[in-house]
Coordinates of C-alpha atoms in Angstrom, one line a residue:
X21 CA 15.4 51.5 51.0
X22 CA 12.5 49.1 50.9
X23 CA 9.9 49.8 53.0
X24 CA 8.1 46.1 53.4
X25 CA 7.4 45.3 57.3
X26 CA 5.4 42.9 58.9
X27 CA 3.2 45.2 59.9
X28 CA 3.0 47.2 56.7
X29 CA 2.4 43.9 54.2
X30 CA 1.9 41.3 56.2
X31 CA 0.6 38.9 53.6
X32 CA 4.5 39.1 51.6
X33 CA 6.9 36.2 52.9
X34 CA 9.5 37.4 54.2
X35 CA 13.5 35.2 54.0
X36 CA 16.2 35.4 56.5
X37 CA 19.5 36.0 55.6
X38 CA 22.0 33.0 55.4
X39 CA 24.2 32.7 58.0
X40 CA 27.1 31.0 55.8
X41 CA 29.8 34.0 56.0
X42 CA 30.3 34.0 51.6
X43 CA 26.4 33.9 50.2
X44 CA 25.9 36.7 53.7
X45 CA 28.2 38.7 52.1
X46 CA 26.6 38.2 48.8
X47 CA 22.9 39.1 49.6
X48 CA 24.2 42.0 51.9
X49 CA 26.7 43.5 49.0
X50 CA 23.4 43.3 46.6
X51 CA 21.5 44.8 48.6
X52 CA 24.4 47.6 49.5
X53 CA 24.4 47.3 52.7
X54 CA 28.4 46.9 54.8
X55 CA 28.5 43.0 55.5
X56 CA 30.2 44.1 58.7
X57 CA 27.0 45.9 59.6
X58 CA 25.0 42.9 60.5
X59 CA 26.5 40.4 62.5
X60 CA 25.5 36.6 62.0
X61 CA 22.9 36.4 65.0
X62 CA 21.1 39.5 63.9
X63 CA 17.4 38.6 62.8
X64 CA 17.5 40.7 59.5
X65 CA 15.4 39.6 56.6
X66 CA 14.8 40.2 52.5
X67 CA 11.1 40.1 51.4
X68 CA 10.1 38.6 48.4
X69 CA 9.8 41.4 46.0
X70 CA 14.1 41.0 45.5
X71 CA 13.3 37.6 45.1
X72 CA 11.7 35.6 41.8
X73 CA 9.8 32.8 44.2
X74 CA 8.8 30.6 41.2
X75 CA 12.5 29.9 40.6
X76 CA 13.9 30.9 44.2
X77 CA 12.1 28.9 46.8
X78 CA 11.8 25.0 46.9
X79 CA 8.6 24.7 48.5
X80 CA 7.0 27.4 46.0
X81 CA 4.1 24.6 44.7
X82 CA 3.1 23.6 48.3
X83 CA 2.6 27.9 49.1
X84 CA 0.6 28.2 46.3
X85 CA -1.4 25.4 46.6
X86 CA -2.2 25.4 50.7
X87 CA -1.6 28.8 51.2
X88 CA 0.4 28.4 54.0
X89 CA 3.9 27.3 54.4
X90 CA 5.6 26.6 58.1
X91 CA 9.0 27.1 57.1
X92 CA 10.8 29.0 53.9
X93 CA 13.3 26.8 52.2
X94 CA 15.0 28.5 49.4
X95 CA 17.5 26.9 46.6
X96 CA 20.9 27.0 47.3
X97 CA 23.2 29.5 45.7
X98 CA 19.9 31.3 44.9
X99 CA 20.3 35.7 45.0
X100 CA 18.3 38.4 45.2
X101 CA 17.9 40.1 41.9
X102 CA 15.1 42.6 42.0
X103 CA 15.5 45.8 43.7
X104 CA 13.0 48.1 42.3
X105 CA 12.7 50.3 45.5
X106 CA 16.1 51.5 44.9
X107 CA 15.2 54.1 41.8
X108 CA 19.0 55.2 41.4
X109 CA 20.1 51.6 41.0
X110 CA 21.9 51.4 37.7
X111 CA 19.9 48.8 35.2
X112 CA 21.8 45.5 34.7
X113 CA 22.8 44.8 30.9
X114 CA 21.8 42.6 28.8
X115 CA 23.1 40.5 26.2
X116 CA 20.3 41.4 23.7
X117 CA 21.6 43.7 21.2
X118 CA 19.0 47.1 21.1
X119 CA 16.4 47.1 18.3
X120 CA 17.8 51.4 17.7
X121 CA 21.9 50.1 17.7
X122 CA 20.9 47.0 15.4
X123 CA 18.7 49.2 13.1
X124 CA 21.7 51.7 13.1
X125 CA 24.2 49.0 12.2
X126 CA 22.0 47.9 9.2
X127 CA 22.0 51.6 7.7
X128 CA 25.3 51.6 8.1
X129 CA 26.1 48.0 5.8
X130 CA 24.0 49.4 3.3
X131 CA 25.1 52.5 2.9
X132 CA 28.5 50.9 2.9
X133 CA 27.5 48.6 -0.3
X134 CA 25.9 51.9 -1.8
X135 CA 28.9 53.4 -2.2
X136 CA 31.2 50.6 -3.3
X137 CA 28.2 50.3 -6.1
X138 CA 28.3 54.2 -7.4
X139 CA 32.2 53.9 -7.0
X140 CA 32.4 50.6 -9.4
X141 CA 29.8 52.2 -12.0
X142 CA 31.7 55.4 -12.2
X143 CA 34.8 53.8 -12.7
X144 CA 33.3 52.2 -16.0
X145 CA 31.1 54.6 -17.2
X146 CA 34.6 57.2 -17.2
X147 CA 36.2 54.4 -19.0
X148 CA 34.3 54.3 -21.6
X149 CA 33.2 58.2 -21.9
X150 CA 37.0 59.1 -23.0
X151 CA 36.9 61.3 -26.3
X152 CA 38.3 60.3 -29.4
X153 CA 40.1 63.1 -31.2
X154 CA 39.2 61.7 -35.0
X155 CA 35.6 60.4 -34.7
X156 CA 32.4 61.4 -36.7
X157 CA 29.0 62.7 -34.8
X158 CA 27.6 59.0 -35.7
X159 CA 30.3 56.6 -34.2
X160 CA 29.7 59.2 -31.1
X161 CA 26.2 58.4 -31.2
X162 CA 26.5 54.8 -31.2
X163 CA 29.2 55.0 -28.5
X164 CA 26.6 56.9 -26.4
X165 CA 24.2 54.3 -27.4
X166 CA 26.7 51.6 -26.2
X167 CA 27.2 53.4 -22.9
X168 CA 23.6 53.7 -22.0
X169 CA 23.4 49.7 -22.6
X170 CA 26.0 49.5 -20.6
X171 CA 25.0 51.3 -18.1
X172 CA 21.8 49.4 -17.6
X173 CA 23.5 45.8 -17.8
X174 CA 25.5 47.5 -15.0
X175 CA 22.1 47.9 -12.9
X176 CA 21.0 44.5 -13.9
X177 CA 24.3 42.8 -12.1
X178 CA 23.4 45.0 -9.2
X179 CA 19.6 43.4 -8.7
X180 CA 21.1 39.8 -9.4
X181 CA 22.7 40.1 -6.0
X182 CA 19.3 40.0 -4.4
X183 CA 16.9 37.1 -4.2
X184 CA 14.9 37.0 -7.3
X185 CA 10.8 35.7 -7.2
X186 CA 11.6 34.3 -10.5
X187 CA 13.8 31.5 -9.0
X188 CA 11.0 30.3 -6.6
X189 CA 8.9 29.2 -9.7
X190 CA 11.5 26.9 -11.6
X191 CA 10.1 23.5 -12.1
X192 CA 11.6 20.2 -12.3
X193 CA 11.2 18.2 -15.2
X194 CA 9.7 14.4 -14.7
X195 CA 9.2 11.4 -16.6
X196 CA 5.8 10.7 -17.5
X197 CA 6.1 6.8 -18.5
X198 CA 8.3 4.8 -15.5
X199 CA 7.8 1.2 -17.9
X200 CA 11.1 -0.3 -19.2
X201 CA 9.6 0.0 -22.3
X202 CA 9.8 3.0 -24.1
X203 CA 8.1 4.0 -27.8
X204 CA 9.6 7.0 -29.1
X205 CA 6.7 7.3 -32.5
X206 CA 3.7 5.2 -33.3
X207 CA 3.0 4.5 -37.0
X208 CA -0.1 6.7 -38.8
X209 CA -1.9 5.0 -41.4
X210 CA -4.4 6.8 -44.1
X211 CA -5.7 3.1 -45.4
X212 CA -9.2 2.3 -44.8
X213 CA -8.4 -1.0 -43.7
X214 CA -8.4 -1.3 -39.9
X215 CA -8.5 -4.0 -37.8
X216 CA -10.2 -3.7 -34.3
X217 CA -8.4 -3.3 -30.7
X218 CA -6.9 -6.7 -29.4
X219 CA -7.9 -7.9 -26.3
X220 CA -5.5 -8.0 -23.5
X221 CA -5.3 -11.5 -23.2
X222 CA -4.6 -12.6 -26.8
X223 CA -1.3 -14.3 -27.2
X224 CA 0.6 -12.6 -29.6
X225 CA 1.6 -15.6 -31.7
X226 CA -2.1 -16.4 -32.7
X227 CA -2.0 -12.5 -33.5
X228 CA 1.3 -12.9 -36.0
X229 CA -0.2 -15.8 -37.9
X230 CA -3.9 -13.9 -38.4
X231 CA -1.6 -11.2 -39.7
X232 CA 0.5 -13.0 -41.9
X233 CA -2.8 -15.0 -43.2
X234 CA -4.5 -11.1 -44.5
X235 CA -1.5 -10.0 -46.6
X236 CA -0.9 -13.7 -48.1
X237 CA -5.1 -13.2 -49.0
X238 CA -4.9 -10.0 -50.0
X239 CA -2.3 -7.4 -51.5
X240 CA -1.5 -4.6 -49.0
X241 CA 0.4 -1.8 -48.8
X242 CA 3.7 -0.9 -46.2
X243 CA 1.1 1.5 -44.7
X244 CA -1.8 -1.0 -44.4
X245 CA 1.1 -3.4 -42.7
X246 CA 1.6 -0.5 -40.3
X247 CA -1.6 -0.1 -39.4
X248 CA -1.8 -4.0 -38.8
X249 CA 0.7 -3.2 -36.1
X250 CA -0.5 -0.3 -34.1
X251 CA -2.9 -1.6 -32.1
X252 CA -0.3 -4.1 -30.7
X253 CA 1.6 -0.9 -29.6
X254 CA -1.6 0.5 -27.9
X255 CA -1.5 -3.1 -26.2
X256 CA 2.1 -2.3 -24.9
X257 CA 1.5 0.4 -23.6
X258 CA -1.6 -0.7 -21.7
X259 CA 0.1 -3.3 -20.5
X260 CA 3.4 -1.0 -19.0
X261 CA 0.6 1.0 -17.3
X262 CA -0.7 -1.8 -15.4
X263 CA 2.5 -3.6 -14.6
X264 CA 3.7 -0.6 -13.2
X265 CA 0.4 0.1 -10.9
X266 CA 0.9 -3.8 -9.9
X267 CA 4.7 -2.9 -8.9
X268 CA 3.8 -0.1 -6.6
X269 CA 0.7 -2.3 -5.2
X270 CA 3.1 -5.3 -4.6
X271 CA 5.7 -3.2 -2.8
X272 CA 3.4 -1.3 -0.9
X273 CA 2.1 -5.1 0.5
X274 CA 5.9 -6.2 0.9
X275 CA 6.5 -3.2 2.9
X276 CA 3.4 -3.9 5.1
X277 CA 4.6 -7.3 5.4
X278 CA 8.1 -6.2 6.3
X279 CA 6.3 -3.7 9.1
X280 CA 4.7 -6.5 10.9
X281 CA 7.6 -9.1 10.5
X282 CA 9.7 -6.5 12.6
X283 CA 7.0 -6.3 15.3
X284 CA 6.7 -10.0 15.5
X285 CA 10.6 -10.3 16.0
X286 CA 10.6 -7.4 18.4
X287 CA 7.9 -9.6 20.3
X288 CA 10.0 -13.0 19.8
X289 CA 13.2 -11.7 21.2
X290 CA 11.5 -9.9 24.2
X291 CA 8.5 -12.0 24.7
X292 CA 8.5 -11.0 28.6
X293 CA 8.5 -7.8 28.0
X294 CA 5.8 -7.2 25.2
X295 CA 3.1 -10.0 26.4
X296 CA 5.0 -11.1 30.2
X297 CA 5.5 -14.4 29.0
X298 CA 8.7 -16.0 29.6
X299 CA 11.0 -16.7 26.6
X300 CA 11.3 -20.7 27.4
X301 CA 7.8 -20.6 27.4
X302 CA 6.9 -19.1 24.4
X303 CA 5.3 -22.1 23.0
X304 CA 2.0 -21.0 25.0
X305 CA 1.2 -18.5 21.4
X306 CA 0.8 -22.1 19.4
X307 CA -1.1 -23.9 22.5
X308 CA -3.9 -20.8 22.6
X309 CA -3.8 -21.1 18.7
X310 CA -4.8 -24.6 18.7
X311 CA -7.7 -24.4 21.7
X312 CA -8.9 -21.0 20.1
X313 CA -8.5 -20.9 16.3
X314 CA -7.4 -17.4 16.9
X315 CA -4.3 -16.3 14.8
X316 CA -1.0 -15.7 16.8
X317 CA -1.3 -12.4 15.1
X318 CA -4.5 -11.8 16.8
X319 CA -3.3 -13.2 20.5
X320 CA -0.2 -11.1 19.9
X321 CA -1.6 -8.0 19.8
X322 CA -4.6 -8.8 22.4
X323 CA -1.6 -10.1 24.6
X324 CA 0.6 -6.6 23.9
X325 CA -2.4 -4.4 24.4
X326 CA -2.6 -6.1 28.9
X327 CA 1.0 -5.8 28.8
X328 CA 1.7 -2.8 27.7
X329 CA -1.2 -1.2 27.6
X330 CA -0.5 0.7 23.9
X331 CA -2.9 2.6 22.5
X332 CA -5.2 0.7 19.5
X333 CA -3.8 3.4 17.3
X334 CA -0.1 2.2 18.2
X335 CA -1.4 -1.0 17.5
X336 CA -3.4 -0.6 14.2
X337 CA 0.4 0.7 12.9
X338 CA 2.2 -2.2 14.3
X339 CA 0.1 -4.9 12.5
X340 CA -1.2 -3.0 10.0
X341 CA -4.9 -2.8 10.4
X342 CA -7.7 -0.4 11.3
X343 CA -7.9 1.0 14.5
X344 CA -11.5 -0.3 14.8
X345 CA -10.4 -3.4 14.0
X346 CA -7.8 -4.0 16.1
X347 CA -10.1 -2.7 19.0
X348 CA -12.8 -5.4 17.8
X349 CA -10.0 -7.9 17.8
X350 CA -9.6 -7.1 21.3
X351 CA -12.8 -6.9 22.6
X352 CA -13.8 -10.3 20.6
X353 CA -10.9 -12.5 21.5
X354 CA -9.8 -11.7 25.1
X355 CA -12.6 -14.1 26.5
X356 CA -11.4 -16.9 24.4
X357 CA -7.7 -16.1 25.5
X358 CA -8.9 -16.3 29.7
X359 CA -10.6 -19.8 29.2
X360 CA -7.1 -21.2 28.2
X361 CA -5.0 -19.2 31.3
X362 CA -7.8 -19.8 33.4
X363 CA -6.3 -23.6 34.4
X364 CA -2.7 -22.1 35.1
X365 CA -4.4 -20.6 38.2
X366 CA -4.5 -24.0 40.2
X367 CA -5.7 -23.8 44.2
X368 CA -3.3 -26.5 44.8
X369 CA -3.8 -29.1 48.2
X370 CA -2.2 -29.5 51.5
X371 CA 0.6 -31.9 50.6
X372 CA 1.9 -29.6 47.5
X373 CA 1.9 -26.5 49.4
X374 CA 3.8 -28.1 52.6
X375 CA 6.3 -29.7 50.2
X376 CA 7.5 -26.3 48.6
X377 CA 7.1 -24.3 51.8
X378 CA 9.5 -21.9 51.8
X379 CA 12.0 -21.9 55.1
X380 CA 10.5 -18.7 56.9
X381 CA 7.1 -20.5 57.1
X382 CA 8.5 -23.8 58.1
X383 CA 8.9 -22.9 62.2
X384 CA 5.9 -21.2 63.1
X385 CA 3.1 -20.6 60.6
X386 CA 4.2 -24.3 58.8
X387 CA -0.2 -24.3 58.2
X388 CA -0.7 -21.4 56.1
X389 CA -2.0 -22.1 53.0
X390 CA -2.6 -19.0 51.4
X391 CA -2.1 -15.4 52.1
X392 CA -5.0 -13.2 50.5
X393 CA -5.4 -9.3 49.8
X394 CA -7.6 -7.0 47.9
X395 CA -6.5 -4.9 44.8
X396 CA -8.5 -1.5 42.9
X397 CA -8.0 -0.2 39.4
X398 CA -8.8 2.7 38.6
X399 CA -12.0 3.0 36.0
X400 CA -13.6 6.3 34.3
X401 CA -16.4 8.1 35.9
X402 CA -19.7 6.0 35.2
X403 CA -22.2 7.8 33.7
X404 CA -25.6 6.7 35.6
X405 CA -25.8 8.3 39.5
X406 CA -26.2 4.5 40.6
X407 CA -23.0 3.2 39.1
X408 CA -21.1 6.5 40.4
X409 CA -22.2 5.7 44.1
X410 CA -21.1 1.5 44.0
X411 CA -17.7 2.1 42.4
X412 CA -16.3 5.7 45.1
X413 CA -13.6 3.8 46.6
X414 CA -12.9 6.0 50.0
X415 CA -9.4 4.6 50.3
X416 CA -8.4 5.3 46.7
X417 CA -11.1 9.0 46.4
X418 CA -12.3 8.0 42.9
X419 CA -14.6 4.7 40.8
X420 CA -12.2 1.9 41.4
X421 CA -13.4 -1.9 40.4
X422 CA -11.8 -4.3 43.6
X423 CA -10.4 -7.9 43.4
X424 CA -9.8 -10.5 45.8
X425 CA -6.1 -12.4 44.9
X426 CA -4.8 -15.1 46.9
X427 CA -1.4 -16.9 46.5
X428 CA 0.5 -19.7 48.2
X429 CA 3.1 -19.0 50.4
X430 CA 5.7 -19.2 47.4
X431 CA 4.1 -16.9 45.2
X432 CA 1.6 -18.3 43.1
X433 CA -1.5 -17.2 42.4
X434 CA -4.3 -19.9 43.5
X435 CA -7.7 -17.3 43.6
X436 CA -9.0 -14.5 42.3
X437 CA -12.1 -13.0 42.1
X438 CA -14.7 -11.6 40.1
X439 CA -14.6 -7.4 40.1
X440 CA -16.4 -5.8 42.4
X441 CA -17.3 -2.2 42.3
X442 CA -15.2 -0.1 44.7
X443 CA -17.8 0.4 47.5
X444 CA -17.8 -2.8 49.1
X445 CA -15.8 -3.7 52.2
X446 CA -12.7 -6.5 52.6
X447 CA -15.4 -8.8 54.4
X448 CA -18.1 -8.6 52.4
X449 CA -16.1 -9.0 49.3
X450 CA -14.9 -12.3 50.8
X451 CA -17.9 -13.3 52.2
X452 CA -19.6 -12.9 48.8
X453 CA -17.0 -14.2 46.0
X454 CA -16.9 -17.5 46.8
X455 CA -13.4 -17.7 47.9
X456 CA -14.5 -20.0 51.2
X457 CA -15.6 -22.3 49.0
X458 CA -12.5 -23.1 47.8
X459 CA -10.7 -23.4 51.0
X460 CA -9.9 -27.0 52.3
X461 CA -11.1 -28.2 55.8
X462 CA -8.4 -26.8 58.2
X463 CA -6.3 -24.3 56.1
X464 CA -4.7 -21.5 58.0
X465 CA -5.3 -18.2 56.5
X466 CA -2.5 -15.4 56.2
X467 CA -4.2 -11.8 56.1
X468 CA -4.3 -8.1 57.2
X469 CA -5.3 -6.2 60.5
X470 CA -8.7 -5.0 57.3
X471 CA -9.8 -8.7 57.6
X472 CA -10.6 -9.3 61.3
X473 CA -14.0 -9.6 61.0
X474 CA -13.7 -12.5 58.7
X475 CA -12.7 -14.7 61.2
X476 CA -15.9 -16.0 62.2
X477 CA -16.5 -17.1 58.6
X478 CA -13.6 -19.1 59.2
X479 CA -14.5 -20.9 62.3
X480 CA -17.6 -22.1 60.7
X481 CA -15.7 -23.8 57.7
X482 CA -13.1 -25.1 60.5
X483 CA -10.4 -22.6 59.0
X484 CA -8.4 -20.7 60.9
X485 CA -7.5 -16.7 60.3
X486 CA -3.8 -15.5 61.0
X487 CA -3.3 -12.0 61.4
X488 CA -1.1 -9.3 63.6
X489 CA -3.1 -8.7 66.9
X490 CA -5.1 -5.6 67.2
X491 CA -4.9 -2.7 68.4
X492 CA -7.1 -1.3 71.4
X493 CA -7.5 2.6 71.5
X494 CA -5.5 4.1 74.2
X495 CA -3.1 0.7 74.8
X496 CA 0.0 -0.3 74.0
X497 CA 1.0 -3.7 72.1
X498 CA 3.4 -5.7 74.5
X499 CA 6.7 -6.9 73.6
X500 CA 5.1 -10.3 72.6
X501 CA 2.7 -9.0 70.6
X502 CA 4.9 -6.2 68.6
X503 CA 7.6 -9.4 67.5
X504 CA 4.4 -11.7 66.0
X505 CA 3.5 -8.1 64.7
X506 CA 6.9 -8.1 62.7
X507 CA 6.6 -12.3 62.2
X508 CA 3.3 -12.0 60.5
X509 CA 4.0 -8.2 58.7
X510 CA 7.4 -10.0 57.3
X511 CA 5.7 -13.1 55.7
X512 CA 2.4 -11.2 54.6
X513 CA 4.7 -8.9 52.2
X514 CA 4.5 -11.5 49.8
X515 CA 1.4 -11.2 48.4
X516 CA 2.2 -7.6 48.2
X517 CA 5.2 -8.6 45.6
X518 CA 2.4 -10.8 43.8
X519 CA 0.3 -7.5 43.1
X520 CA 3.5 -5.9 42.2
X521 CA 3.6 -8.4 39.7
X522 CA 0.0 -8.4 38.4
X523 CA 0.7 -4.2 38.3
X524 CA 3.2 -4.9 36.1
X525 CA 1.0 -5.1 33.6
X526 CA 0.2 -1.8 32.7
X527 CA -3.5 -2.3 31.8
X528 CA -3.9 -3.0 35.7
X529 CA -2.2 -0.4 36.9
X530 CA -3.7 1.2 40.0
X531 CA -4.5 4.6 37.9
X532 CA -5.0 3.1 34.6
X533 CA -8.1 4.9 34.5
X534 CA -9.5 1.9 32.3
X535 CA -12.3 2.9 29.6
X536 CA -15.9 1.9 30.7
X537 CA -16.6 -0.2 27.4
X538 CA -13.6 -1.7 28.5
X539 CA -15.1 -2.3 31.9
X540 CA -16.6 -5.5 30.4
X541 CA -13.9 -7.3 29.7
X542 CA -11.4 -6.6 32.9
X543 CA -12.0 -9.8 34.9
X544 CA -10.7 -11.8 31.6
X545 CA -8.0 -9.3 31.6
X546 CA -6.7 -9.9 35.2
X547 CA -7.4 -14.0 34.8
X548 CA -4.4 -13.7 31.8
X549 CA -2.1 -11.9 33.9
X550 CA -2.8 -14.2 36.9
X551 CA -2.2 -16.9 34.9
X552 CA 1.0 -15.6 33.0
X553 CA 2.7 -14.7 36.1
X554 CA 2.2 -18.5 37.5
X555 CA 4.3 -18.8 34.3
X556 CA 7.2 -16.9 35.2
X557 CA 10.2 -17.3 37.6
X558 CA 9.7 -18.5 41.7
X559 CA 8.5 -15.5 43.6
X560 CA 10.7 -16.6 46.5
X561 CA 14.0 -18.2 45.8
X562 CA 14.3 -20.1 49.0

């Protein structure tokens, strides 16, 4: 009965039936039609008013967000449940109970406890309105009178059943003095003789002996005596107030201590996890400390916050300081931290590099001595037009700041750059950061199809640029040139691994999305992770 064409809606999808035999003869026994009626190869269709799309159909997100969609895939084992075109279509049930058959089940538990309530209160008030054959008008007066309290004590069990406001208002009873020491009375004293407040810092001997010294002067009474001794209870007292505001200061410092104890032995049992150093070389904390002067407390948490990448919040409750101060921590002490790992990242000579050459390099590309590539992070949205304009990164569409990372041919980190903003171009990033100038006379350089144009620069420092050949519009590579394709693609991968490594970091990540008054402090930031991953485990094992 439902009267959606192709013609008539165009715009509504429309679903074929399944050609498996079982979930055919589901769709067609919903949609009472004879499964014998349409045979597999007929073209028949449901449109998607029987059908809840959000839930139904697979590629639902990509039709909503292009429009468009070349094929339907739907969800397997998924039915059609809506068929509003057939009016005389009985409703499906539903496990929800009606609000009319619950309200009518209610009535009927109350009127049920009604009566069992008028039946109990008969009963007694007939036991006790029997007549006596030989009693006065008064004793039937104060048997009345007994019935009528009776009566009501009768209602008052009835209300008890239900919740009472009275109950909500109890309050528990507390002690006001917590001090082991406990005075139950203080002495009064009607004497005129009184002797002035103690401080807290007498000693109570030198107080005895002034004491006993006035009543071997002077003849006193037992009530001047008393009063002698009430300002030492004054003094107690005093004194139980502030050893008990000194016990809950000292454990709340304990506890503090005990917060921070846990995060350093989280840290000292997972060291590469926390701050990506290695457990053997955990030593490194005491090394900073004694270069820097910086705390390990302080070089933990700067160390946590590249690794990790918490939030200062998460680390103000960790070690137990302001958020502002753990970000001024940060901010202060990260420079310090980059001029200590800034010797781990060593350009290293000929000899070394040949010596632990790993055995793919060895036949053909036995010169290389480094392999270089370029890396963005993602950064917030400047704020001035200019800044906006020299961070757009098209490759990345958003304000990326770029790097220039080399690494030896067994995985270590030998160069990186300063950041640049995400505008400039693979050559002019390498023609302008210096990284030539580190180059020895006649090293071999290992790079993308993106770098071509810095082969020139090359020539001129007699350097020579490796890369897969080119590709000419319209032609096809040879055979030749496909295999050194595969050669060089094969051996270049691994200064891909070494960015895996630096991403690892979670303050680098490519969408990181960095904070621009954090902008300021990123190329100390990637010199620690360069340097910390020189620290861990051989990239390549052979």
């Amino acid at each position: 009965m439902c009267k959606s064409t192709s013609i008539r809606t165009p715009n509504k999808l429309f679903i074929h039936v399944p050609k498996n035999a079982q979930i055919r003869r589901k769709w067609l026994k919903l949609a009472r039609r004879h499964p014998a009626s349409l045979t597999p190869k007929s073209t028949s269709y449901f449109c998607e008013d029987h059908f809840d799309l959000q839930n139904d159909m697979e590629n639902y997100v990509q039709y909503t967000t292009m429009g468009v969609v070349g094929r339907i895939s739907m969800r397997p084992g998924c039915l059609p449940t809506k068929f509003a075109c057939q009016p005389m279509r009985a409703k499906t049930s539903t496990d929800d109970c009606r609000p009319a058959a619950a309200k009518r089940q209610r009535l009927v538990l109350i009127n049920e406890c009604e009566e069992e309530i008028k039946a109990a209160t008969f009963q007694q008030s007939e036991n006790l309105n029997i007549e006596v054959p030989n009693q006065d008008e008064d004793q039937q007066h104060e048997q009345q009178q007994k019935t009528t309290k009776i009566d009501k004590a009768v209602q008052i069990n009835i209300t008890a059943k239900f919740r009472s406001k009275t109950t909500q208002a109890n309050t528990k009873s507390h002690t006001k003095q917590t001090s082991p020491i406990k005075l139950s009375s203080t002495s009064v004293s009607t004497s005129p003789f009184k002797v002035a407040e103690l401080k807290p810092f007498v000693k109570p001997e030198l107080f005895c002996s002034s004491v006993t010294c006035n009543l071997s002067n002077e003849d006193r009474s037992d009530s001047d005596v008393s009063s002698l001794y009430t300002p030492s209870v004054a003094l107690m007292s005093k004194t139980s107030s502030d050893t008990s505001s000194l016990n809950v200061e000292f454990k709340k410092e304990a506890n503090l201590k005990c917060m921070v104890d846990n995060t350093l032995d989280k840290i000292k049992k997972k060291p590469l996890f926390y701050i990506g150093i290695p457990k053997d070389c955990y030593f490194l904390i005491k090394i900073i400390h004694e270069h820097t002067g910086i705390s390990e407390n302080k070089i933990l948490l700067c160390l946590k916050k590249i690794r990790l990448d918490s939030k200062f919040s998460e680390l103000s409750d960790e070690f137990e300081i302001s958020i502002s101060y753990a970000c001024k921590i940060f901010t202060e002490n990260v420079s310090k931290i980059a001029e200590v790992m800034r010797p781990f990242i060593v350009n290293l000579d000929k000899a070394s590099i040949k010596r632990c050459l790993p055995i793919a390099y060895r036949k053909n590309y036995y010169n290389v001595t480094c392999i270089i590539d370029c890396l963005e992070i993602e950064i917030q949205t400047p704020g001035k037009a200019l800044h906006q304009a020299l961070t757009w990164s098209k490759y990345k569409k958003t304000n990326t700041i770029k790097y220039l990372i080399s690494s030896t041919p067994n995985g270590l980190v030998n160069y990186i750059s300063q950041g640049y903003g995400g505008r400039i171009s693979d050559v002019c990033l390498v023609e302008n950061c210096g990284f030539l100038n580190s180059l020895p006379i006649g090293a071999h350089v290992m790079a993308d199809r993106g770098f071509k144009h810095i082969e020139t620069l090359l020539l001129g420092i007699q350097c020579k640029l490796i890369r897969p050949p080119s590709i000419v519009s319209g032609n096809k590579l040879s055979k030749e040139e496909v295999k050194e394709t595969k050669k060089i693609a094969s051996l270049r991968i691994h200064i891909e691994r070494v960015i895996r490594r630096v991403r690892e970091f979670s303050f680098l990540k490519p969408h990181a999305c960095i904070n621009n008054y954090l902008i300021g402090r990123l190329d100390d930031v990637i010199a620690i992770a360069c340097g910390l991953i020189n620290l861990q485990n051989s990239l390549i094992k052979k």
